[in-house]
Amino acid sequence: MSDGIVISGVALALAESGCQSVVKHGTGAAFEGFGIRRLDRDAFDRGIKVDRARHTPVSFRMAGLVADVLRGAKLNRDAVCGPGTGIISGSQYGCSIVYEMHRRLRDFGRRSIDAIVFAQATHSYPVSACAIEYGLQGPCAAVVGSRTAGMEALLCARDWLVEGRCDRVIVAAYEDLDGPVPDHIRASIGQAGRDVLECMALLCVERSDVALSRRAPVLAELGVIEHLRGDISETEFDLCGGDVLGAVGIADLALMTAGTDAAEAPASVTIRAIDQETGGLATTIQLLRRREAA
Amino acid sequence: MRPVAITGMGVVVRDAIGVPAFAKWVMQGGGLPECPVHIDTSLFRAKKAYAVAPDAVRTALANLLRRNGLSDIGQCDLDCAGHGLLAAAEALEMARLPSELRARCGIALATTSGGMMDRFDDALRAEDAASGTAAVALPGAAAAILSRVIGLHGPIASFSCACSSSPAAFSYALSRLRAGDAPIMLAGGSDRIRAADFAGFNALRAMDRDRCRPFDANRKGMVIGDGAAMLVLEDEDHAHARGAQPLGHLVETGLALDAHHITHPNPQGLARAMRQALAKAGLQPDDVGYVNCHGTGTPVNDRVEAAALASIFTDRARRPLISSTKGATGHLLGTAGAIEALITVLALGAGAAPAMASTEMPEETGFEMPGTDGPRAFEGRYAMSNSLGFGGINGSLIFEAGR
């Protein structure tokens, strides 16, 4: 089923009611039907003086989760430094700092855009910043603009591995609900809808021979990723308890492979991301929780 | 690897809409930048650009949509994706793609601004709610509009990786074709200049006030531009079966990171991308007759790029001709790699690289370059197009002349 592509590490930050900072919008009648939940930004805000030139809130969170995903995959910095490791992100909205830059320019004029702000205001900044921090020199890209962005990023990672461009890829799917993004979500969703959750999910996707050679934990085997077209009747898996927009699919994969009860989960699961405008993507994964490489 | 044919191309820049006019214009060295008509740049240090006039796009697009039997589009869609639609329609027309095949065609779009993120706030104003601005404010909006208007129902993806977005889009399209996910992919880029681009590149002191002089001893920086370039990539057997004549072939791509600095490139990253593309294509550096460089005209970029090229093309006696066409078209940012891919295919077809009209005092790079007064011939069936982006993201594309 797989071309020998496996998931060897996962990391997830998902906004949830109760343990995360929750921003409930709904003062206007038009937006009473759902909430927008944000992740905690305290860690970034505390470190902002030293990190501002190096990190945005998104790249800061991503860099932390890269450390987690590598730890889970039993990899250290030396092992991923070099051309064998690539990185890719997928997000519907991308980085809110991009929208914020345009707002600053409109409100405060040209001098409000300095070199750092401008360089950081690209949707590929988080993956670039992580590449610099960890020395990743493999392929890199940022997919944006649809609910399938995260799954498209996973597809690209799979392509790179199958085509022999690198040995492993860090796949990051996220939504950054800062700045004007929540307003846009509310305007787009209208009066009713599921809660929208800020999320960042990372996978370490590797060629199985590479993972096996270092006796890495193999969490799942990745199947072929297929595009769904036409009248899409399938539904998304929806493990997150809310809408994670462009992180859908990848967040489900992270939850499923990291879940403590995954050993009892079905052996083969189909994960989907569906965008009503541009279509969908689906992949089948075989869960291999607790099956260490021989 | 399954061969991939290029069966159609389309392009929009300030001074030329359509491949025939563009080919003639760019081969002679293009034009000079001017102040855009639709953005007030008077407060910026560097004020000039190669910005497409919206009225020209509106008129050309109306004619093209009518000719192709496509329905008219709203103002927001036109503002967002007008350049891409024009280029895509021309490319599909050139490829003689019947409407039933378009439904199986996918799209891989590179972009900096993609949607109209600079109008994000406008989209939130209540009185603007019915205008459709909200829908086009997202970075993938242009690809979605192209898909909807032209009726493309294959795989769709948008790539926003700064100035290296286009190689990522071409690489994705190549993979979809080779995996058999679609028989035809429209790949390219579409962008429109935003005031923030002027503010940002001026803040970086990366812009020349007058003109872009790639690889010139007196170069001072880039000049930005906008427009679109789209290529119809098609499975070779599929193209052959329907009698389509390839204009050229996309042979391979290479993608690699510097892992060095956000705005300061490192030659090793681009060298890795070129090496990867050559190795996967089964080619030697000697096989490459021409390299269309990223060549932004900034002091650092051109120096680093020349060093990267020298590390790959080590035999000084058999080095390819190199050039940068950003002195002709400006720097189209996310779309730069797409328009330069199209120029590379045109160069392979003509057996000559475009003139570098603004490079009057060429710096010693160790490579031959065209002069200011006309195209320069080169030998070889293969050519390369390179892109470098913020964050050290590099891409290299290899093309072959039409067979």
XYZ file of C-alpha atoms in Angstrom:
697
model
C 0.000 0.000 0.000
C 2.756 2.497 0.709
C 5.874 2.889 -1.451
C 7.674 2.540 1.886
C 6.821 5.927 3.352
C 6.258 6.019 7.104
C 5.407 8.470 9.852
C 8.008 8.276 12.583
C 7.143 11.272 14.734
C 4.246 13.594 15.459
C 3.741 16.803 17.435
C 0.586 18.777 17.914
C -0.590 22.048 19.430
C -4.353 22.311 19.301
C -6.483 24.980 20.910
C -9.008 23.397 23.221
C -11.537 24.717 25.643
C -10.373 24.525 29.240
C -6.643 24.158 28.903
C -5.961 26.833 26.310
C -6.732 30.508 26.071
C -10.136 30.761 24.521
C -11.395 33.751 22.627
C -15.112 33.606 22.207
C -16.440 35.935 19.599
C -20.116 36.593 19.568
C -20.926 40.085 20.665
C -22.669 40.634 17.362
C -25.745 38.578 16.636
C -24.321 37.459 13.337
C -21.488 35.580 15.033
C -23.142 33.919 17.953
C -23.112 30.476 16.467
C -19.460 29.575 16.903
C -16.223 30.438 18.639
C -12.655 30.991 17.569
C -10.166 29.381 19.955
C -6.568 30.459 20.015
C -3.419 28.779 21.227
C -1.461 30.207 24.125
C 1.128 32.765 22.957
C 2.674 33.514 26.321
C 5.899 31.663 25.587
C 6.520 33.735 22.484
C 5.538 36.983 24.150
C 7.909 36.289 27.044
C 10.786 35.654 24.677
C 9.958 38.380 22.197
C 12.911 40.623 23.031
C 15.444 38.016 22.096
C 13.471 36.326 19.374
C 11.824 39.106 17.409
C 14.444 39.227 14.668
C 14.592 35.464 14.432
C 11.034 34.344 14.968
C 7.425 35.244 14.409
C 4.823 33.656 16.693
C 4.205 30.977 14.050
C 7.869 30.198 13.411
C 8.530 30.197 17.166
C 5.812 27.616 17.745
C 6.920 25.596 14.739
C 10.537 25.535 15.904
C 9.425 24.198 19.276
C 7.292 21.514 17.700
C 10.117 20.526 15.342
C 12.135 19.728 18.460
C 9.236 17.621 19.758
C 8.704 15.766 16.504
C 12.404 14.993 16.163
C 12.561 13.772 19.739
C 9.639 11.468 19.045
C 11.310 10.162 15.917
C 14.534 9.567 17.835
C 16.439 12.090 15.767
C 18.823 14.758 16.967
C 19.956 17.982 15.366
C 23.051 16.423 13.855
C 20.961 13.771 12.152
C 18.648 16.236 10.416
C 21.234 18.883 9.591
C 22.001 18.644 5.886
C 20.333 17.934 2.528
C 18.670 14.703 3.689
C 15.884 16.557 5.492
C 13.312 18.848 3.879
C 10.462 20.856 5.340
C 7.084 21.963 4.025
C 4.058 23.742 5.428
C 0.395 23.840 4.510
C -2.129 26.389 5.713
C -5.348 27.888 4.461
C -4.722 31.405 5.759
C -0.971 31.184 6.048
C 0.755 33.608 8.407
C -1.421 36.369 9.825
C 1.641 38.613 9.972
C 1.296 38.963 6.199
C -2.165 40.526 6.556
C -0.974 42.545 9.530
C 1.779 44.071 7.364
C -0.782 45.432 4.921
C -2.851 46.774 7.801
C 0.195 48.508 9.301
C 1.050 50.057 5.963
C -2.468 51.397 5.580
C -2.737 52.693 9.153
C 0.778 53.910 9.853
C 2.410 54.484 6.472
C 5.513 53.218 4.735
C 7.848 53.696 7.688
C 5.917 51.059 9.614
C 7.373 48.398 7.298
C 10.952 47.772 8.251
C 13.272 45.188 6.745
C 12.550 42.583 9.428
C 8.781 42.966 9.247
C 8.869 42.633 5.475
C 11.197 39.638 5.401
C 8.998 37.879 7.946
C 5.779 38.648 6.086
C 5.917 35.652 3.789
C 3.988 32.438 4.205
C 7.224 30.476 3.886
C 8.944 32.327 6.735
C 8.177 29.697 9.414
C 9.655 26.818 7.416
C 12.668 28.914 6.431
C 13.275 29.957 10.032
C 13.091 26.322 11.163
C 15.411 25.271 8.351
C 17.965 27.825 9.510
C 17.590 26.832 13.162
C 17.963 23.112 12.515
C 20.213 23.216 9.439
C 17.692 21.562 7.114
C 18.976 21.731 3.536
C 16.553 19.502 1.645
C 13.558 20.642 -0.426
C 11.233 23.278 0.989
C 7.880 24.796 0.061
C 4.787 26.424 1.520
C 1.325 25.445 0.278
C -1.437 27.943 0.974
C -4.989 28.909 0.324
C -7.326 25.972 0.825
C -8.572 23.457 3.369
C -6.474 20.856 1.593
C -3.217 22.816 2.015
C -1.924 20.560 4.804
C -2.696 17.393 2.903
C -1.188 18.880 -0.275
C 1.947 19.539 1.769
C 1.956 15.891 2.813
C 1.544 14.908 -0.835
C 4.556 17.049 -1.793
C 6.591 15.470 0.998
C 5.624 12.057 -0.277
C 6.615 13.069 -3.822
C 10.030 14.247 -2.632
C 10.655 11.000 -0.768
C 9.449 8.726 -3.575
C 11.485 10.736 -6.095
C 14.598 10.411 -3.930
C 15.070 14.147 -3.306
C 15.658 13.586 0.398
C 15.350 10.982 3.183
C 12.778 12.653 5.399
C 10.481 15.655 5.444
C 9.019 17.618 8.323
C 5.404 18.342 7.335
C 3.772 21.216 9.215
C 0.096 22.071 8.903
C -1.179 25.073 10.808
C -3.640 27.884 11.137
C -2.593 31.172 12.691
C -5.695 32.963 13.921
C -4.052 36.223 14.934
C -4.506 39.740 13.538
C -7.424 40.239 11.178
C -7.849 36.521 10.418
C -10.620 35.848 12.984
C -12.630 38.714 11.497
C -12.315 37.161 8.073
C -13.338 33.764 9.382
C -16.407 35.233 11.028
C -17.305 37.084 7.836
C -16.841 33.908 5.811
C -18.645 31.487 8.075
C -21.581 33.753 8.801
C -24.045 32.942 11.523
C -23.461 29.302 12.250
C -20.651 26.840 12.120
C -18.316 24.698 14.134
C -15.788 26.308 16.435
C -12.594 27.199 14.603
C -9.445 26.065 16.419
C -5.946 27.411 16.092
C -3.716 24.454 15.425
C -0.265 23.354 14.409
C 0.449 19.714 13.607
C 3.813 18.321 12.570
C 4.713 14.958 11.117
C 8.122 13.447 10.516
C 7.660 11.515 7.283
C 10.475 9.246 6.183
C 11.455 6.547 3.787
C 10.926 3.343 5.726
C 14.450 2.073 5.071
C 15.845 5.245 6.623
C 13.592 4.925 9.676
C 14.285 1.232 10.082
C 18.033 1.649 9.749
C 18.148 3.652 12.980
C 15.485 1.585 14.723
C 13.038 4.468 14.822
C 9.492 4.071 16.088
C 7.235 3.596 13.066
C 3.847 5.035 13.971
C 2.097 4.540 10.664
C 2.614 3.608 7.059
C 1.392 6.190 4.606
C -0.708 5.055 1.671
C -1.169 6.645 -1.718
C -2.622 10.157 -1.552
C -5.456 10.580 -4.013
C -7.306 13.642 -5.229
C -11.061 13.581 -4.815
C -12.964 15.339 -7.541
C -16.488 15.946 -8.677
C -19.347 15.554 -6.266
C -17.485 14.718 -3.054
C -19.697 12.700 -0.763
C -17.008 11.600 1.700
C -16.538 13.390 4.979
C -13.499 14.436 6.962
C -12.443 12.413 9.979
C -12.860 15.292 12.438
C -10.946 14.173 15.509
C -10.069 17.709 16.586
C -13.431 18.697 18.004
C -13.646 21.736 15.792
C -12.579 23.117 12.450
C -8.810 23.379 12.000
C -9.142 24.681 8.421
C -6.002 23.941 6.372
C -4.580 21.685 9.077
C -7.414 19.188 8.679
C -6.141 15.737 7.844
C -2.646 16.337 9.205
C -4.015 17.175 12.659
C -6.183 14.045 12.463
C -3.133 12.002 11.495
C -1.178 13.461 14.401
C -3.947 12.748 16.881
C -4.499 9.254 15.591
C -0.868 8.199 15.536
C -0.069 9.833 18.861
C -3.210 8.629 20.614
C -2.688 6.280 23.535
C -5.529 4.088 22.384
C -4.326 3.931 18.814
C -3.357 0.318 19.244
C -7.042 -0.429 19.365
C -7.844 1.747 16.356
C -8.645 0.127 13.034
C -5.560 -1.098 11.242
C -6.351 0.947 8.176
C -7.885 4.407 8.302
C -8.712 6.850 5.516
C -7.943 10.473 6.283
C -9.520 13.192 4.168
C -9.365 16.928 3.681
C -12.120 18.431 1.590
C -12.358 21.917 0.132
C -15.704 22.564 -1.498
C -14.142 24.883 -4.052
C -10.958 23.097 -5.039
C -11.764 19.452 -4.262
C -10.228 17.106 -1.756
C -7.431 14.736 -0.886
C -7.522 11.394 0.856
C -4.907 8.992 2.103
C -5.064 5.668 3.830
C -2.750 5.070 6.732
C -1.944 1.853 8.468
C -1.470 2.443 12.164
C 1.537 0.700 13.623
C 1.547 2.108 17.129
C 3.979 0.417 19.462
C 5.462 -1.625 16.624
C 9.126 -0.817 16.892
C 11.312 -1.571 13.938
C 12.814 -5.032 14.028
C 10.933 9.129 -15.902
C 7.848 9.915 -17.997
C 8.604 12.765 -20.419
C 6.592 15.935 -19.934
C 5.827 18.108 -22.915
C 5.076 21.830 -22.930
C 2.183 22.259 -25.340
C 1.070 25.801 -24.623
C 2.286 29.025 -23.044
C 0.765 32.345 -22.112
C 2.206 35.529 -20.684
C 1.253 38.990 -19.439
C 3.732 41.753 -18.628
C 3.434 45.521 -18.700
C 4.611 45.945 -22.280
C 3.358 42.739 -23.883
C 0.272 40.594 -23.590
C 0.672 37.311 -25.426
C 3.663 35.157 -26.307
C 4.381 36.467 -29.837
C 4.577 40.099 -28.709
C 6.439 39.163 -25.547
C 9.044 37.045 -27.385
C 9.890 39.892 -29.727
C 10.026 42.402 -26.859
C 12.063 40.355 -24.408
C 14.576 39.106 -26.965
C 15.542 42.743 -27.650
C 15.995 43.437 -23.956
C 12.521 44.523 -22.834
C 11.687 47.971 -21.539
C 12.468 50.443 -18.792
C 10.549 50.713 -15.523
C 8.055 53.516 -14.927
C 5.887 54.708 -12.064
C 2.810 52.451 -11.849
C -0.471 54.027 -12.912
C -2.587 52.377 -10.204
C -0.387 52.670 -7.079
C 0.956 55.915 -5.666
C 4.665 55.311 -5.192
C 5.653 58.951 -4.827
C 6.562 58.574 -1.151
C 8.957 55.690 -1.701
C 12.666 56.062 -2.336
C 12.525 53.855 -5.443
C 9.293 54.580 -7.279
C 9.464 52.672 -10.544
C 8.264 49.243 -11.535
C 7.071 47.123 -14.423
C 3.409 47.161 -13.418
C 0.715 45.983 -15.805
C -1.972 48.627 -16.398
C -5.340 47.281 -15.167
C -7.224 48.721 -18.149
C -5.067 46.767 -20.595
C -5.795 43.526 -18.744
C -9.519 44.231 -18.590
C -9.783 44.821 -22.343
C -7.603 41.884 -23.354
C -9.347 39.536 -20.958
C -12.821 40.473 -22.153
C -11.803 39.656 -25.731
C -10.139 36.394 -24.745
C -12.988 35.132 -22.590
C -15.477 35.911 -25.351
C -13.351 34.135 -27.945
C -13.082 31.053 -25.716
C -16.755 30.968 -24.892
C -16.099 31.630 -21.203
C -18.423 33.698 -19.087
C -17.441 37.186 -18.002
C -16.002 37.575 -14.518
C -16.613 40.026 -11.696
C -14.374 42.944 -10.821
C -12.895 41.281 -7.737
C -11.979 38.114 -9.604
C -10.473 40.214 -12.358
C -8.411 42.298 -9.925
C -7.200 39.165 -8.183
C -6.565 36.761 -11.029
C -6.813 38.817 -14.226
C -3.151 38.375 -15.104
C -3.274 34.634 -14.500
C -6.528 34.213 -16.397
C -5.155 36.006 -19.430
C -1.981 33.936 -19.443
C -3.852 30.687 -18.779
C -6.394 31.300 -21.521
C -3.632 32.003 -24.016
C -1.700 28.904 -22.955
C -4.746 26.655 -23.261
C -5.628 28.191 -26.616
C -2.089 27.572 -27.864
C -2.267 23.974 -26.608
C -5.517 23.535 -28.557
C -7.028 21.868 -25.569
C -10.675 20.954 -26.109
C -13.051 21.845 -23.289
C -13.630 18.205 -22.320
C -9.903 17.802 -21.648
C -9.783 20.978 -19.574
C -11.882 19.261 -16.953
C -9.063 16.759 -16.392
C -6.429 19.472 -16.214
C -4.997 20.523 -12.842
C -3.313 23.727 -11.801
C -0.177 24.524 -9.807
C 0.070 28.237 -9.184
C 2.965 30.199 -7.758
C 2.303 33.502 -6.126
C 3.527 36.127 -3.732
C 0.212 37.864 -3.324
C -2.012 35.238 -4.932
C -5.171 36.609 -3.592
C -5.482 40.194 -2.574
C -4.139 40.096 0.940
C -3.563 43.827 0.785
C -7.341 44.227 0.571
C -8.006 41.918 3.497
C -9.259 44.774 5.631
C -11.457 46.096 2.838
C -13.046 42.687 2.740
C -14.138 43.044 6.339
C -16.053 46.259 5.870
C -19.764 45.636 5.989
C -20.519 47.705 2.901
C -17.986 45.644 0.987
C -19.442 42.291 1.981
C -21.374 41.767 -1.236
C -18.473 42.692 -3.489
C -16.737 39.322 -3.283
C -13.568 40.856 -1.820
C -13.593 38.453 1.126
C -13.362 35.462 -1.179
C -10.353 36.796 -3.057
C -8.397 37.945 -0.005
C -6.888 34.516 0.641
C -3.540 33.537 -0.873
C -4.974 30.666 -2.909
C -7.766 32.707 -4.442
C -6.166 33.133 -7.849
C -5.841 29.376 -8.404
C -9.437 28.820 -7.332
C -10.663 31.515 -9.723
C -8.677 30.037 -12.618
C -10.066 26.609 -11.817
C -13.638 27.862 -11.672
C -13.593 30.172 -14.703
C -11.704 27.861 -17.048
C -13.246 24.656 -15.725
C -10.108 22.880 -14.495
C -11.036 20.017 -12.183
C -7.723 18.216 -11.745
C -5.388 18.696 -8.744
C -5.121 22.301 -7.523
C -2.403 23.764 -5.339
C -1.021 27.230 -4.618
C 2.563 27.823 -3.551
C 3.727 30.929 -1.728
C 7.436 30.549 -1.016
C 8.596 34.108 -1.665
C 10.580 34.467 -4.901
C 11.078 30.715 -5.206
C 7.372 29.887 -5.444
C 7.465 28.972 -9.123
C 9.933 26.050 -8.965
C 7.785 24.538 -6.205
C 4.705 24.841 -8.424
C 6.499 23.315 -11.420
C 7.851 20.505 -9.272
C 4.344 19.749 -7.986
C 2.931 19.756 -11.525
C 5.696 17.469 -12.756
C 5.016 15.028 -9.921
C 1.253 15.001 -10.617
C 1.871 14.208 -14.280
C 4.448 11.529 -13.579
C 2.264 9.946 -10.920
C -0.604 9.820 -13.405
C -2.842 12.040 -11.250
C -3.646 14.190 -14.279
C -2.683 14.097 -17.968
C -2.321 17.864 -18.169
C -1.267 20.486 -15.626
C -1.338 24.228 -15.988
C 1.727 25.486 -14.125
C 2.896 29.024 -13.640
C 2.541 32.142 -11.615
C 0.329 35.184 -11.293
C 1.011 38.285 -9.234
C 0.054 41.893 -8.898
C 2.203 44.585 -7.327
C 1.184 45.793 -3.877
C 2.231 48.932 -2.048
C 3.785 46.693 0.620
C 6.248 45.337 -1.936
C 7.526 48.877 -2.516
C 7.653 49.546 1.220
C 9.433 46.303 2.024
C 12.053 46.220 -0.692
C 12.736 49.920 -0.143
C 13.199 49.191 3.572
C 15.650 46.467 2.637
C 17.452 48.950 0.375
C 17.209 46.310 -2.300
C 15.690 48.477 -5.057
C 17.380 50.514 -7.764
C 15.717 53.899 -8.348
C 16.407 53.845 -12.044
C 16.681 50.399 -13.606
C 17.727 46.849 -12.805
C 21.230 45.969 -14.047
C 21.825 42.262 -13.446
C 25.471 41.217 -13.300
C 26.553 44.800 -13.984
C 29.534 46.196 -12.123
C 27.369 49.202 -11.165
C 24.244 47.291 -10.162
C 22.330 48.720 -7.257
C 19.303 46.520 -6.850
C 16.097 45.168 -8.256
C 13.048 46.733 -9.835
C 9.815 44.903 -9.118
C 7.197 43.956 -11.687
C 3.969 42.027 -12.012
C 2.105 39.910 -14.524
C 1.691 36.221 -15.155
C 3.146 33.317 -17.076
C 1.468 29.948 -17.531
C 2.708 26.763 -19.211
C 0.602 23.809 -20.241
C 2.523 20.720 -19.126
C 1.319 17.491 -20.643
C 2.193 13.849 -20.488
C 4.245 13.261 -23.651
C 2.221 10.247 -24.768
C -1.001 12.136 -24.161
C 0.223 15.080 -26.196
C 1.391 12.794 -28.986
C -1.902 10.921 -29.075
C -3.900 14.093 -29.666
C -1.411 15.461 -32.191
C -0.110 18.320 -30.061
C 3.309 19.671 -31.011
C 5.589 20.174 -27.979
C 7.163 23.618 -27.710
C 9.715 22.103 -25.368
C 9.960 19.749 -22.418
C 10.231 20.175 -18.678
C 12.905 17.630 -17.851
C 13.519 17.969 -14.106
C 13.424 20.175 -11.063
C 15.722 20.630 -8.093
C 14.682 22.060 -4.717
C 17.039 22.830 -1.835
C 17.464 25.087 1.176
C 20.397 27.268 2.182
C 19.707 26.943 5.930
C 21.822 30.050 6.241
C 20.010 33.430 6.527
C 16.581 34.887 5.820
C 17.678 37.574 3.353
C 21.309 36.767 2.575
C 21.721 33.860 0.139
C 24.420 31.228 0.289
C 25.801 29.697 -2.934
C 25.699 26.150 -1.607
C 21.887 26.003 -1.497
C 21.413 26.938 -5.134
C 24.287 24.639 -6.085
C 22.461 21.754 -4.357
C 19.263 22.542 -6.252
C 21.094 22.594 -9.587
C 22.983 19.402 -8.753
C 19.757 17.648 -7.783
C 18.024 18.676 -11.020
C 20.972 17.581 -13.162
C 21.354 14.244 -11.359
C 17.668 13.418 -11.598
C 17.682 14.351 -15.290
C 20.738 12.176 -15.906
C 22.558 15.163 -17.385
C 26.069 16.522 -17.038
C 26.731 20.244 -16.588
C 28.210 20.254 -20.104
C 24.797 19.365 -21.525
C 23.369 22.715 -20.455
C 23.699 25.415 -23.104
C 22.006 28.298 -21.321
C 21.139 29.294 -17.765
C 18.452 31.868 -17.082
C 19.634 33.165 -13.720
C 17.606 34.591 -10.871
C 19.836 37.675 -11.338
C 17.958 40.268 -9.314
C 20.611 42.923 -9.804
C 21.298 43.256 -6.085
C 25.012 43.228 -5.305
C 24.755 40.161 -3.066
C 22.414 37.988 -5.125
C 24.369 38.187 -8.359
C 27.691 37.554 -6.635
C 26.347 34.524 -4.758
C 24.615 33.171 -7.843
C 27.758 33.439 -9.943
C 29.649 31.538 -7.247
C 26.986 28.813 -7.226
C 27.148 28.496 -11.008
C 30.934 28.320 -10.931
C 30.760 25.453 -8.444
C 28.586 23.416 -10.840
C 29.962 24.406 -14.230
C 33.585 23.833 -13.327
C 34.978 23.333 -16.828
C 35.572 26.938 -17.857
C 35.935 25.971 -21.502
C 32.469 24.397 -21.663
C 30.404 26.701 -19.550
C 26.862 27.655 -20.612
C 25.805 31.123 -21.634
C 24.116 32.840 -18.689
C 21.780 35.793 -18.477
C 19.206 37.451 -16.290
C 16.025 38.803 -17.836
C 15.023 40.875 -14.815
C 16.555 43.907 -16.514
C 13.846 43.437 -19.141
C 10.771 42.396 -17.176
C 11.534 43.452 -13.616
C 11.361 41.031 -10.713
C 7.944 39.384 -10.642
C 8.642 37.925 -7.172
C 6.622 34.692 -6.772
C 5.908 34.672 -10.492
C 9.528 35.361 -11.480
C 10.401 31.687 -11.895
C 7.364 31.132 -14.105
C 8.074 33.950 -16.516
C 11.727 32.953 -16.605
C 10.741 29.356 -17.330
C 8.734 30.635 -20.270
C 11.665 32.768 -21.448
C 13.955 29.739 -21.151
C 11.652 27.711 -23.398
C 11.547 30.611 -25.880
C 15.351 30.809 -25.770
C 15.667 27.078 -26.460
C 13.302 27.458 -29.408
C 15.271 30.389 -30.810
C 18.692 28.992 -29.924
C 19.494 32.384 -28.445
C 19.267 34.179 -25.097
C 17.616 37.602 -24.776
C 19.701 40.760 -24.845
C 20.643 42.278 -21.494
C 19.917 45.858 -22.495
C 20.540 47.392 -19.085
C 23.802 45.587 -18.312
C 26.210 48.071 -19.860
C 29.280 47.217 -17.756
C 29.140 43.455 -17.223
C 30.939 42.223 -14.150
C 33.450 39.419 -14.580
C 31.604 36.251 -13.609
C 33.565 33.655 -15.546
C 30.537 33.097 -17.797
C 29.624 34.550 -21.179
C 26.522 36.761 -21.276
C 24.467 38.390 -24.043
C 25.269 42.004 -24.830
C 23.015 45.038 -24.725
C 22.140 45.187 -28.399
C 20.484 41.872 -29.249
C 20.032 38.185 -28.484
C 23.062 35.944 -28.296
C 23.133 32.442 -29.773
C 24.022 29.380 -27.720
C 24.402 25.695 -28.463
C 22.751 22.810 -26.713
C 19.351 21.213 -26.302
C 19.065 21.850 -22.569
C 18.645 25.027 -20.566
C 18.248 25.777 -16.887
C 16.219 28.372 -14.989
C 17.109 29.187 -11.379
C 15.221 30.897 -8.564
C 16.243 32.035 -5.088
C 13.808 33.182 -2.431
C 13.774 34.814 0.990
C 14.638 32.291 3.629
C 17.166 30.550 1.412
C 14.665 28.580 -0.669
C 16.187 27.583 -4.002
C 14.800 25.989 -7.126
C 16.271 24.894 -10.426
C 14.322 23.837 -13.515
C 15.774 22.047 -16.550
C 14.105 22.332 -19.950
C 14.770 20.626 -23.258
C 14.109 22.048 -26.704
C 11.071 20.728 -28.568
C 11.658 17.463 -30.361
